[in-house]
Coordinates of N, CA and C in Angstrom, one line a residue:
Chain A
X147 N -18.2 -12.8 -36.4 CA -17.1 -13.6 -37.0 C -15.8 -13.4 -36.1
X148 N -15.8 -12.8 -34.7 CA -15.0 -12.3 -34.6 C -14.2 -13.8 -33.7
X149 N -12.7 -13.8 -34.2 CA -11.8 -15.2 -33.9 C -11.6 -15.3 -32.7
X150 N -11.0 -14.2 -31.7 CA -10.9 -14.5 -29.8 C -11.6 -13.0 -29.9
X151 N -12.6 -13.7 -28.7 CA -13.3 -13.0 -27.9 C -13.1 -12.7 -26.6
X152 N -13.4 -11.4 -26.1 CA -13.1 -11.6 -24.0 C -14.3 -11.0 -24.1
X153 N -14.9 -11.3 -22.8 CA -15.5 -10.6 -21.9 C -15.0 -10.4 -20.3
X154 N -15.0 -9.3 -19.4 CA -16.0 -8.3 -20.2 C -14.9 -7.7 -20.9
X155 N -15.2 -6.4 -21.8 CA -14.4 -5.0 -22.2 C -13.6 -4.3 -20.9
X156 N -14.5 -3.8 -20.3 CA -14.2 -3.1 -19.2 C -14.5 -3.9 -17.5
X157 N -13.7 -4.0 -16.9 CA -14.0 -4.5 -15.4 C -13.2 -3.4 -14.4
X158 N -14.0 -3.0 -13.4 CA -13.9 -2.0 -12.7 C -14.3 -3.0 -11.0
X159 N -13.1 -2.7 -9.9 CA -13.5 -3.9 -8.9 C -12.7 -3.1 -7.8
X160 N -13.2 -3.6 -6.7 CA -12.7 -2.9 -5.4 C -11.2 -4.3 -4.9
X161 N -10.3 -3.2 -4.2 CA -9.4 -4.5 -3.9 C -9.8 -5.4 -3.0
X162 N -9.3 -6.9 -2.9 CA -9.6 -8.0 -2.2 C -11.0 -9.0 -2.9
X163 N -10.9 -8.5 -4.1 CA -12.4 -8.8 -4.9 C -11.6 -10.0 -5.8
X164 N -12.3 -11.2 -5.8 CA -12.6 -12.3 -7.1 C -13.0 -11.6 -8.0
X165 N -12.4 -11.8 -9.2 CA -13.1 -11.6 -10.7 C -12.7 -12.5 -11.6
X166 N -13.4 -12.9 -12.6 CA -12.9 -13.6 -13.9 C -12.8 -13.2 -15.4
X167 N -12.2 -13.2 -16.1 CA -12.0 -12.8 -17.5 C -12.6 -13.6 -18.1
X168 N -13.7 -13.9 -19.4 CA -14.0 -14.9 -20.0 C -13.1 -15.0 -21.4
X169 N -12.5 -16.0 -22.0 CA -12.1 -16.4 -23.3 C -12.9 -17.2 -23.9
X170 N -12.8 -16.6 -25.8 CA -13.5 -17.9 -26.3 C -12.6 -17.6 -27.8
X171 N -12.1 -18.3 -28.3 CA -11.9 -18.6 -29.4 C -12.5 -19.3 -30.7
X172 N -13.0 -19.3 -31.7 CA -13.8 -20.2 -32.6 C -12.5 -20.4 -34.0
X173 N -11.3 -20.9 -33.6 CA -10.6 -20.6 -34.9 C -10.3 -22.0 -35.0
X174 N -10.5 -23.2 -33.7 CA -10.5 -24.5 -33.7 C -8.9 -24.2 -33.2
X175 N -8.1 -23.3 -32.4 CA -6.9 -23.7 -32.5 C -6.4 -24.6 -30.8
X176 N -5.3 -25.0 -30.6 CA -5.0 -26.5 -29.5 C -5.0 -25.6 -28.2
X177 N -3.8 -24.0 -28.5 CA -3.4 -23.5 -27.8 C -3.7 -22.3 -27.1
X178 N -4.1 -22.0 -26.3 CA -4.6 -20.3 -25.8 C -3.3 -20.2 -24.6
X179 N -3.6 -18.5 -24.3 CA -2.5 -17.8 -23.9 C -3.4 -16.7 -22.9
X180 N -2.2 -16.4 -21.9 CA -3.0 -14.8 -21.0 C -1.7 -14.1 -21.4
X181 N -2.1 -12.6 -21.8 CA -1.1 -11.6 -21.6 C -1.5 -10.7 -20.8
X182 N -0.6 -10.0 -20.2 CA -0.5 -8.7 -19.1 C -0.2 -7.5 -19.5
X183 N -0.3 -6.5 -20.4 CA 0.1 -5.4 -20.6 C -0.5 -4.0 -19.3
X184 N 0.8 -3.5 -19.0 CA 0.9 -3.1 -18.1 C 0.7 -1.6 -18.4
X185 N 0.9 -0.4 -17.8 CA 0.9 0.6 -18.1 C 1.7 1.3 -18.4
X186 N 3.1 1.0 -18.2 CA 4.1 1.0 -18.9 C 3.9 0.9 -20.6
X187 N 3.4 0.0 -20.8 CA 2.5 -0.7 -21.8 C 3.3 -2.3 -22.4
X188 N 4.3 -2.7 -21.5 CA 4.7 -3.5 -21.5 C 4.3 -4.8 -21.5
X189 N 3.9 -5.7 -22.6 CA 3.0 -7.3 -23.0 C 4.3 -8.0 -22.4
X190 N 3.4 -8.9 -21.4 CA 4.1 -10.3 -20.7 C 3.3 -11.3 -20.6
X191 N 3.5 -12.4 -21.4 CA 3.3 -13.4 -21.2 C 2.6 -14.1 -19.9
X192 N 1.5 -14.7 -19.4 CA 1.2 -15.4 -18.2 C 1.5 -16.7 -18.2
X193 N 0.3 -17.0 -19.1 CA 0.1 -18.6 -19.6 C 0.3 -19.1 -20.8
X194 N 0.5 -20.3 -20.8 CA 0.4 -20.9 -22.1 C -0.6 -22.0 -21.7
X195 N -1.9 -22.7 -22.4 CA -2.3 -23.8 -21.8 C -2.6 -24.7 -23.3
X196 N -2.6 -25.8 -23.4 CA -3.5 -26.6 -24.1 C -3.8 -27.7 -23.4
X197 N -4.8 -28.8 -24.3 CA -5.6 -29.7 -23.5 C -4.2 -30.8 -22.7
X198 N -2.9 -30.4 -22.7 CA -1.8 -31.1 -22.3 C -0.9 -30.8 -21.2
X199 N -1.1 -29.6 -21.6 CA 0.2 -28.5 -20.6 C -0.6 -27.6 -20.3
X200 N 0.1 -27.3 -18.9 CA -0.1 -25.2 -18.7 C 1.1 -25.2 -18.4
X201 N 1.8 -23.8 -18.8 CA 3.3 -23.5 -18.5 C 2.7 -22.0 -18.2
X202 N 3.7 -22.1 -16.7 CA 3.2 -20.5 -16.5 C 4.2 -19.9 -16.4
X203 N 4.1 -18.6 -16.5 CA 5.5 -17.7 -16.5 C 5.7 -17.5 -14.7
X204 N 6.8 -17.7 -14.2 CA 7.1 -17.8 -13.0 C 7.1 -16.7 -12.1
X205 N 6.7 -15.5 -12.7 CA 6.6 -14.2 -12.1 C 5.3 -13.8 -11.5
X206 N 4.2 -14.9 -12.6 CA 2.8 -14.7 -12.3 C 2.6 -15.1 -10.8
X207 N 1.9 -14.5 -10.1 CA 1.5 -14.8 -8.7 C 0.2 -15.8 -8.7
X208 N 0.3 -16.8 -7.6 CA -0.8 -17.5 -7.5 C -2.3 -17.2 -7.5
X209 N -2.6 -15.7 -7.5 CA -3.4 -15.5 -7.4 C -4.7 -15.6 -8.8
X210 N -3.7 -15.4 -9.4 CA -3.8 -15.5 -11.1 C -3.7 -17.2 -11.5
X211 N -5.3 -17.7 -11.7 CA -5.3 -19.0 -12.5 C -6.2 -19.2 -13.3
X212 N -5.6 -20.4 -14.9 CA -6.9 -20.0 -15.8 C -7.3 -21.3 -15.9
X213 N -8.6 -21.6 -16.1 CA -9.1 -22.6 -16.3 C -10.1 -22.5 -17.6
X214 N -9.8 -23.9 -18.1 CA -10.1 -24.0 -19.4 C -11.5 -25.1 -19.6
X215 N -12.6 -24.7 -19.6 CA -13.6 -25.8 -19.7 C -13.5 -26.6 -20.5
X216 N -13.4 -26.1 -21.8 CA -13.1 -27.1 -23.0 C -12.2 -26.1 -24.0
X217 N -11.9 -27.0 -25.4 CA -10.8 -26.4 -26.0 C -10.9 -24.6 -26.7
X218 N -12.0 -24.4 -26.9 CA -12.2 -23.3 -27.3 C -12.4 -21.6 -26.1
X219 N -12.0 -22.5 -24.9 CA -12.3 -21.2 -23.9 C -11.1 -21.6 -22.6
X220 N -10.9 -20.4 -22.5 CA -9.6 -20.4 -21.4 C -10.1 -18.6 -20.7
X221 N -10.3 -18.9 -19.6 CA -11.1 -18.4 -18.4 C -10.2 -17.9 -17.7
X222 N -9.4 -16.6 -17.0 CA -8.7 -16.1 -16.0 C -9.6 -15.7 -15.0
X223 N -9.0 -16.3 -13.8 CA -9.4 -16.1 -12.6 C -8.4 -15.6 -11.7
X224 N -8.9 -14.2 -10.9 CA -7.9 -13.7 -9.7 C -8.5 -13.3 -8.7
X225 N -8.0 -14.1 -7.5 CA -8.4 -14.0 -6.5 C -7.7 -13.0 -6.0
X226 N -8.2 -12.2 -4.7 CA -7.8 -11.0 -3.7 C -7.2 -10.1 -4.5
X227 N -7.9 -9.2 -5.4 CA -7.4 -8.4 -6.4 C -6.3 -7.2 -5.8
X228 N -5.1 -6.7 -6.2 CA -4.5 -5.9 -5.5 C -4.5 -4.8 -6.8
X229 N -4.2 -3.8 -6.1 CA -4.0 -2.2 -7.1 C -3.4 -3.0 -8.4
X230 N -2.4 -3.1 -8.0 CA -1.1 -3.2 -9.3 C -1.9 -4.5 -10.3
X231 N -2.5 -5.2 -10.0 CA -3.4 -6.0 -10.9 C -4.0 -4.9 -11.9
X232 N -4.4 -3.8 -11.6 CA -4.6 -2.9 -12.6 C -3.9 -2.3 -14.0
X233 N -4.4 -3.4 -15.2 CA -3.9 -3.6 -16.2 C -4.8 -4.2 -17.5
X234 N -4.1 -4.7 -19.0 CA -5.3 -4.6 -19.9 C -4.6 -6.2 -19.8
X235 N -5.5 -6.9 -19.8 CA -5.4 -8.5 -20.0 C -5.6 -8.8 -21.2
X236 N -5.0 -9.7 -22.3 CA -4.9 -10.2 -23.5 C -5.5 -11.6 -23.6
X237 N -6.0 -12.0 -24.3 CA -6.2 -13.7 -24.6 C -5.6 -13.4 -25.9
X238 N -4.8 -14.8 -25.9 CA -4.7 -15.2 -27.4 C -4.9 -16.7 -28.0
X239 N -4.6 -16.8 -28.9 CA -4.6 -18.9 -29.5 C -4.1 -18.6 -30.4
X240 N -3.5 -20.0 -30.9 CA -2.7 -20.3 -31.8 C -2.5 -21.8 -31.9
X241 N -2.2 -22.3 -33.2 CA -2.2 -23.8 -33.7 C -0.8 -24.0 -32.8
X242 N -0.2 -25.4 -32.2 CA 1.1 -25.3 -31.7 C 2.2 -26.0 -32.3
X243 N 3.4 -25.3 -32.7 CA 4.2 -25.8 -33.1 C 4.4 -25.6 -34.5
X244 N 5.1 -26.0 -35.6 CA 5.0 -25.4 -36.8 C 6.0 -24.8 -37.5
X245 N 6.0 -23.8 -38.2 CA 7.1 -22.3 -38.7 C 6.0 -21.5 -38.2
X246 N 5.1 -21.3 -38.3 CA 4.0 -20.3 -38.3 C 3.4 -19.9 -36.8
X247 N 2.9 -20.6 -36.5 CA 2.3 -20.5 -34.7 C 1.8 -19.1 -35.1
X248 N 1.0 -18.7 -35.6 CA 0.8 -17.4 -35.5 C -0.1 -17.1 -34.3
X249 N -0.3 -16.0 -33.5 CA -1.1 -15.6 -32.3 C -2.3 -14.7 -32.9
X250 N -3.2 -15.0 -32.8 CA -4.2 -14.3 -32.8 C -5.2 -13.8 -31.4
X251 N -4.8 -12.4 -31.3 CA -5.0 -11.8 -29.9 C -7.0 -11.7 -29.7
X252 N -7.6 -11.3 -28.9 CA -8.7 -11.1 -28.7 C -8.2 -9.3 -28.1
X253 N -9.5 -9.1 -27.9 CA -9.2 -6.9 -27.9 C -9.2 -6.3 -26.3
X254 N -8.7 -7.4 -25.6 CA -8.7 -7.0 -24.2 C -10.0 -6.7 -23.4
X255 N -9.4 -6.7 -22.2 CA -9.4 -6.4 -21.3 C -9.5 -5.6 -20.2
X256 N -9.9 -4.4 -19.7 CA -8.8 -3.0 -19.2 C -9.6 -3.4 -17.7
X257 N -8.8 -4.1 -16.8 CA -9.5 -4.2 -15.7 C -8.3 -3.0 -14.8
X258 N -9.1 -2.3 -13.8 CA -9.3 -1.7 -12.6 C -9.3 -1.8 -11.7
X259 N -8.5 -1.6 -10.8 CA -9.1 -2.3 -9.0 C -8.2 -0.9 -7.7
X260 N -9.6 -0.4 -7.6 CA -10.1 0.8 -7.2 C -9.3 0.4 -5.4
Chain B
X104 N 14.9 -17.6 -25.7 CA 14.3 -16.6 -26.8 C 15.4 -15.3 -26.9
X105 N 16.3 -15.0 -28.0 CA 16.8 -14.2 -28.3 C 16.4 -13.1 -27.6
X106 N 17.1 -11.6 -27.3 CA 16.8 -10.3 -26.9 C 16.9 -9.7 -28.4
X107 N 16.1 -8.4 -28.7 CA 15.6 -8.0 -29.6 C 15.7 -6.4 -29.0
X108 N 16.5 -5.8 -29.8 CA 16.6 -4.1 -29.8 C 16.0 -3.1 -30.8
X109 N 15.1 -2.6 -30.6 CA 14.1 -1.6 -31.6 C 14.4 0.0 -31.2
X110 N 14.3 1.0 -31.9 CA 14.1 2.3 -32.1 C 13.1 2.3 -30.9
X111 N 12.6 3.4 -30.2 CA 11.1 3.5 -28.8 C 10.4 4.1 -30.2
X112 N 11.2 4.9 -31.2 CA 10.0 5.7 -31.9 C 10.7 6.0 -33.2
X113 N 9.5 6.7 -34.8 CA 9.8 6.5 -35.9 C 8.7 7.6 -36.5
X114 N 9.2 8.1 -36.7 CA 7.9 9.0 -37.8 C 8.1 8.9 -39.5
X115 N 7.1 8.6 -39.8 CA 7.7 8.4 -41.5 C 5.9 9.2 -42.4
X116 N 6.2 10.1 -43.4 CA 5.0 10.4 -44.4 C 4.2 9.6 -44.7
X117 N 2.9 9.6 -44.8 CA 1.9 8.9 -45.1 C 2.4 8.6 -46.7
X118 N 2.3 7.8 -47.6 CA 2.2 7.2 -49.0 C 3.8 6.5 -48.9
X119 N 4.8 6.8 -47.7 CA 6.3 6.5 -48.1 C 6.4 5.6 -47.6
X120 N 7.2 5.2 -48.0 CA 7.8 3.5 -47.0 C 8.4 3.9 -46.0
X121 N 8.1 3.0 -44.8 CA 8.5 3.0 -43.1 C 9.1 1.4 -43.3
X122 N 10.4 1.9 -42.9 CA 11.7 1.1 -42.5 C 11.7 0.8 -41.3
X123 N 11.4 -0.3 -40.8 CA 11.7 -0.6 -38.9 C 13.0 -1.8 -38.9
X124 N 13.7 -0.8 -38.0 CA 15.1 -2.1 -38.0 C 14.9 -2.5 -36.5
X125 N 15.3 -3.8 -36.7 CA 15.1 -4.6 -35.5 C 16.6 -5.3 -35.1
X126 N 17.9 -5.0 -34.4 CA 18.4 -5.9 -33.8 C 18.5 -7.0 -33.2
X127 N 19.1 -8.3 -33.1 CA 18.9 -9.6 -32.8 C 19.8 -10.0 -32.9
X128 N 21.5 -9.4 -32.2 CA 22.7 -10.0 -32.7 C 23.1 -11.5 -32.0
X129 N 22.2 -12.0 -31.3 CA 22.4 -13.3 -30.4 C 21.6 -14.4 -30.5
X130 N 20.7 -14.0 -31.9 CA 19.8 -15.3 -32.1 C 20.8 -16.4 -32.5
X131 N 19.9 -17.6 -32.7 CA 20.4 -18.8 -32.9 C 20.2 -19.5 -34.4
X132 N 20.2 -20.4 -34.6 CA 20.5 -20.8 -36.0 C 19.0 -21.5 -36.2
X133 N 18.0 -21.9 -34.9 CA 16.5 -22.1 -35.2 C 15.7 -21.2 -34.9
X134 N 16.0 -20.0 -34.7 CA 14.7 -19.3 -33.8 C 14.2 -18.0 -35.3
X135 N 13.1 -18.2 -35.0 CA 12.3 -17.5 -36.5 C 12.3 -15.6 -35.7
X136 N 12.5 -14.6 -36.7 CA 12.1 -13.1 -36.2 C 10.8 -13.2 -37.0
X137 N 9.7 -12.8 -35.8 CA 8.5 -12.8 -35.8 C 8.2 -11.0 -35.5
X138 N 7.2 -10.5 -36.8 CA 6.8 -8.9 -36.1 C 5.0 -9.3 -36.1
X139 N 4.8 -8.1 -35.0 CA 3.8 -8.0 -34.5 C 3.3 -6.7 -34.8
X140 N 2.2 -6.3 -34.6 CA 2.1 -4.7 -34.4 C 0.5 -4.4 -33.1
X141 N 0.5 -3.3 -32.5 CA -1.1 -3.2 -32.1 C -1.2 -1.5 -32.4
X142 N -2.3 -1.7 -32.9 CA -2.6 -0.7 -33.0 C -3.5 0.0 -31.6
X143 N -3.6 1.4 -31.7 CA -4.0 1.6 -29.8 C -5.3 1.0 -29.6
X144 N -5.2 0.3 -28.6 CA -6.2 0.0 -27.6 C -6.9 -1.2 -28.2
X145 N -6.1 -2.1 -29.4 CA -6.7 -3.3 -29.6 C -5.2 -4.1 -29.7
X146 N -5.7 -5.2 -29.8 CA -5.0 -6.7 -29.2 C -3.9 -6.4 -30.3
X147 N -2.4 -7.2 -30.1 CA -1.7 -7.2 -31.4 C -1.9 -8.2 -32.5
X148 N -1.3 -8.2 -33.3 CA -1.6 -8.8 -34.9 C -0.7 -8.5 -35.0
X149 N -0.4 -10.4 -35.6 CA 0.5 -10.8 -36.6 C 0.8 -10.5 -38.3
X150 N 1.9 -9.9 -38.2 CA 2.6 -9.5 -39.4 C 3.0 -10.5 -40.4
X151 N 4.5 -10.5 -40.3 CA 5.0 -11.9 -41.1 C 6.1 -12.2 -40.3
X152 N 6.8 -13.1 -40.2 CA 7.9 -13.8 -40.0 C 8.6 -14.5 -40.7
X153 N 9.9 -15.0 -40.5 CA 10.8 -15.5 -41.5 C 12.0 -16.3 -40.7
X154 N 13.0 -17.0 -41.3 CA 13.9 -17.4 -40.9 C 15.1 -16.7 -41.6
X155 N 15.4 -17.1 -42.3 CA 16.6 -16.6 -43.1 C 16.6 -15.5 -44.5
X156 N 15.7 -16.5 -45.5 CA 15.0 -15.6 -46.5 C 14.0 -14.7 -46.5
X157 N 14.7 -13.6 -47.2 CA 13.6 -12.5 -47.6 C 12.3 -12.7 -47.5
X158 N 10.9 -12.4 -46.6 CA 9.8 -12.4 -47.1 C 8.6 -11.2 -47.5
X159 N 7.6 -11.7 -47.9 CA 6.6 -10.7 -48.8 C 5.4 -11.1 -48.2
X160 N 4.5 -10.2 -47.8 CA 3.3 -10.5 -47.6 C 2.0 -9.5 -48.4
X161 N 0.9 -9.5 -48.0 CA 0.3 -8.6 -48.4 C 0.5 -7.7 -47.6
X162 N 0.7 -7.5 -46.6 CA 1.2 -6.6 -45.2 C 2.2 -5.7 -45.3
X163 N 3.5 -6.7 -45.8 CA 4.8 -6.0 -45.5 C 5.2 -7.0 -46.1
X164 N 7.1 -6.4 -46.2 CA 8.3 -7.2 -46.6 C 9.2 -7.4 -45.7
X165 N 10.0 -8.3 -45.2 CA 11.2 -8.8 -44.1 C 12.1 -8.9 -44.6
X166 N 12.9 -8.1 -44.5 CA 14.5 -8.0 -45.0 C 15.2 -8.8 -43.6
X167 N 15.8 -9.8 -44.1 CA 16.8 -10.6 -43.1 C 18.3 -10.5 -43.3
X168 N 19.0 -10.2 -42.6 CA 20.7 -9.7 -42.9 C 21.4 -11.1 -43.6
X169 N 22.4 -11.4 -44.1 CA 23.3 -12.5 -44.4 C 23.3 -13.3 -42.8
X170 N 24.1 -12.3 -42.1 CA 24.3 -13.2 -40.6 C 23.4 -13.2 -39.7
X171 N 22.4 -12.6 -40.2 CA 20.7 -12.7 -39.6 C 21.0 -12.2 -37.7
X172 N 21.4 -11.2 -38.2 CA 21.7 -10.6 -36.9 C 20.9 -9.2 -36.8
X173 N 20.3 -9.0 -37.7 CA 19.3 -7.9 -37.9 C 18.7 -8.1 -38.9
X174 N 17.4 -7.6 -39.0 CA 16.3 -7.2 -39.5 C 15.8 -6.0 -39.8
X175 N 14.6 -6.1 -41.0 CA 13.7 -4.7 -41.1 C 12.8 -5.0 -41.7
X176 N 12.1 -4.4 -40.9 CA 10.4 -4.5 -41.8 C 10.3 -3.5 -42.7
X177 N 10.0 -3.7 -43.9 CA 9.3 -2.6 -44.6 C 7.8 -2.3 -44.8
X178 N 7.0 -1.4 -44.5 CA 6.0 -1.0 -44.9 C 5.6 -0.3 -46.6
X179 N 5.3 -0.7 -47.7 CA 5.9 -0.4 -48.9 C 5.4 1.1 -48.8
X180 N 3.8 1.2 -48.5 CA 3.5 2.5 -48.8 C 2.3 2.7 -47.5
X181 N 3.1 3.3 -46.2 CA 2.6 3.6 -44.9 C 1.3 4.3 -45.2
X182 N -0.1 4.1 -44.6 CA -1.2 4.9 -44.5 C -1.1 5.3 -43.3
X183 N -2.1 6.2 -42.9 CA -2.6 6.8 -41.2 C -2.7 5.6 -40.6
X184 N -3.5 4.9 -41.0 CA -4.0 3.5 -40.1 C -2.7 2.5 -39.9
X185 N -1.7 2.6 -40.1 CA -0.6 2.1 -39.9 C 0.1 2.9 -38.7
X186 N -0.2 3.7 -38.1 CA -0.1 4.4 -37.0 C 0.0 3.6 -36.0
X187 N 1.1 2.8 -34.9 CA 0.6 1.5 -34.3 C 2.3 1.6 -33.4
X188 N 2.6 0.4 -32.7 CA 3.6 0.2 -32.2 C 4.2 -1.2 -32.8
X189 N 5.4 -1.2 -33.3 CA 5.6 -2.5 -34.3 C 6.6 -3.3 -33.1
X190 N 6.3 -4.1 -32.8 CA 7.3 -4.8 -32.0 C 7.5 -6.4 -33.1
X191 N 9.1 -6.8 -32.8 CA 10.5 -7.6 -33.5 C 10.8 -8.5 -32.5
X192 N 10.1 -10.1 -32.6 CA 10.6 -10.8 -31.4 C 11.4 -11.8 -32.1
X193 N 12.1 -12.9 -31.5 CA 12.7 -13.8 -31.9 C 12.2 -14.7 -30.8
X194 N 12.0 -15.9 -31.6 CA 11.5 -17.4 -31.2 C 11.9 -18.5 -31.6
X195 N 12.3 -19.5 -31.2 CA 12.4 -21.1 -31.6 C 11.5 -21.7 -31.9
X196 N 10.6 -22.6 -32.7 CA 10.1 -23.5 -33.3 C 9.4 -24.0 -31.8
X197 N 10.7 -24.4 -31.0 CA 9.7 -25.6 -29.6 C 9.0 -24.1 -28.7
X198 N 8.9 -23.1 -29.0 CA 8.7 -22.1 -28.0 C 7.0 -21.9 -28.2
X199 N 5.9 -21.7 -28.1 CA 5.1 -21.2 -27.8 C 4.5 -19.8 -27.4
X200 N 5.1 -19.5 -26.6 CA 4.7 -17.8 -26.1 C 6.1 -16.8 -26.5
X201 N 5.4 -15.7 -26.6 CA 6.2 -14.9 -27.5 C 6.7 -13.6 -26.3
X202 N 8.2 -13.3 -26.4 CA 8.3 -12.3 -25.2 C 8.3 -11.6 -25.8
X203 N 7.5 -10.0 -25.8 CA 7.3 -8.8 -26.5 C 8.7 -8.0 -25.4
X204 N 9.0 -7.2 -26.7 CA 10.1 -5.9 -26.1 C 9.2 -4.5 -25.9
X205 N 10.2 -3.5 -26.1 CA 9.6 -2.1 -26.0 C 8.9 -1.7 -27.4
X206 N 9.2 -2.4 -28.7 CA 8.6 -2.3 -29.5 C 8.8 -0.9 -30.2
X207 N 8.5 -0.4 -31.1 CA 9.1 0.9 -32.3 C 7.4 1.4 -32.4
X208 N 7.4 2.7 -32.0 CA 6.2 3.4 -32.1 C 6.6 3.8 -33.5
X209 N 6.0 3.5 -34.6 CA 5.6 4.8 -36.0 C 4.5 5.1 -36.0
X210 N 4.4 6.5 -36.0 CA 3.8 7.4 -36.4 C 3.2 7.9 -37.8
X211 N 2.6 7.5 -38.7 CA 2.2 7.8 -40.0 C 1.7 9.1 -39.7
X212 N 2.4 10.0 -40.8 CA 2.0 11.7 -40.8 C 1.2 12.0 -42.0
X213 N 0.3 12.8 -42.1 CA -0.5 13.2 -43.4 C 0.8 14.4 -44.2

């Protein structure tokens, strides 16, 4: 029953390496999201996407892009992995627009790059 | 999106109520104070939010000031498992992504 899912839990990767984060949400919602929490432990925003828009946060590096097969899954991909990419990645969704927009997160990420 | 000033940290008795005051002297007349919390090492979760009036959840209660320039969450009666980091954001309606701050670590004590 669980509402956003990632795969994997744990990713462990040597620098200059492609990897992908999977998202899947089953809550039917328009909107998915990447966050960055850092070791600091500081959550930053990446993306925002629905089947209309992506708005990216302008800090994110190109290397960092998500693609969305269909509405229920939003997929991060990063090419040429560097140290400092070493952090816990978030998915989230949420209905858009509203009073409410509530975010419902998925349980991370903790990727690695050795 | 408004800037939001929290305590880094908070220790309160397990059975007592935990007070988190949240700053936000620069919000605007649309933007909702949204709290969050994560507990370690899992995703965060949505609390409650509000605009102006008082709210109640099964969760917690949102005390909102007259000039809504501060805030507080109350916890009525804190367990261990409320042990977590409570972060207080402010948002507009057209906004979508939420900027998290440093967030108020409480500590629930036995």
């Amino acid at each position: 029953d669980t509402a956003v899912s990632q795969t994997p839990k744990y990713l462990v990767t040597q620098m200059g390496n492609d990897k992908s984060i999977k998202c899947e949400q089953n809550l039917g919602h328009d909107t998915m999201y990447w966050y960055k929490q850092d070791s600091k432990k500081f959550l930053k925003i990446m993306f925002s996407y629905n089947n209309k828009e992506l708005i990216i946060n302008e800090t994110v590096p190109n290397r960092f892009s998500p693609k969305s097969p269909d509405k229920a899954h939003l997929n991060l991909h990063i090419n040429s992995l560097e140290l400092g990419d070493s952090a816990v990645y978030f998915c989230a969704s949420s209905q858009p627009g509203g009073t409410l927009n509530e975010q419902f997160f998925g349980p991370g990420t903790r990727l690695t790059v050795l | 999106d408004a800037k939001t000033t929290q305590p880094p940290s908070m220790d309160c008795a397990e059975g007592r109520a935990a007070n988190l005051p949240c700053n936000h002297s620069t919000i605007s007349g649309n933007e909702y104070v949204y709290w969050y919390r994560q507990i370690h090492s899992q995703g965060p979760q949505y609390i409650i939010h509000g605009l102006k009036n008082n709210e109640t959840n099964e969760m917690a209660s949102l005390i909102i000031t007259e000039d809504r320039k501060s805030s507080t969450l109350i916890l009525p009666h804190a367990t261990l498992r409320d042990t977590a980091v409570y972060y207080c954001i402010v948002r507009g309606l057209a906004g979508n992504m939420l900027t998290f701050g440093g967030g108020t670590r409480l500590m629930v004590k036995p």
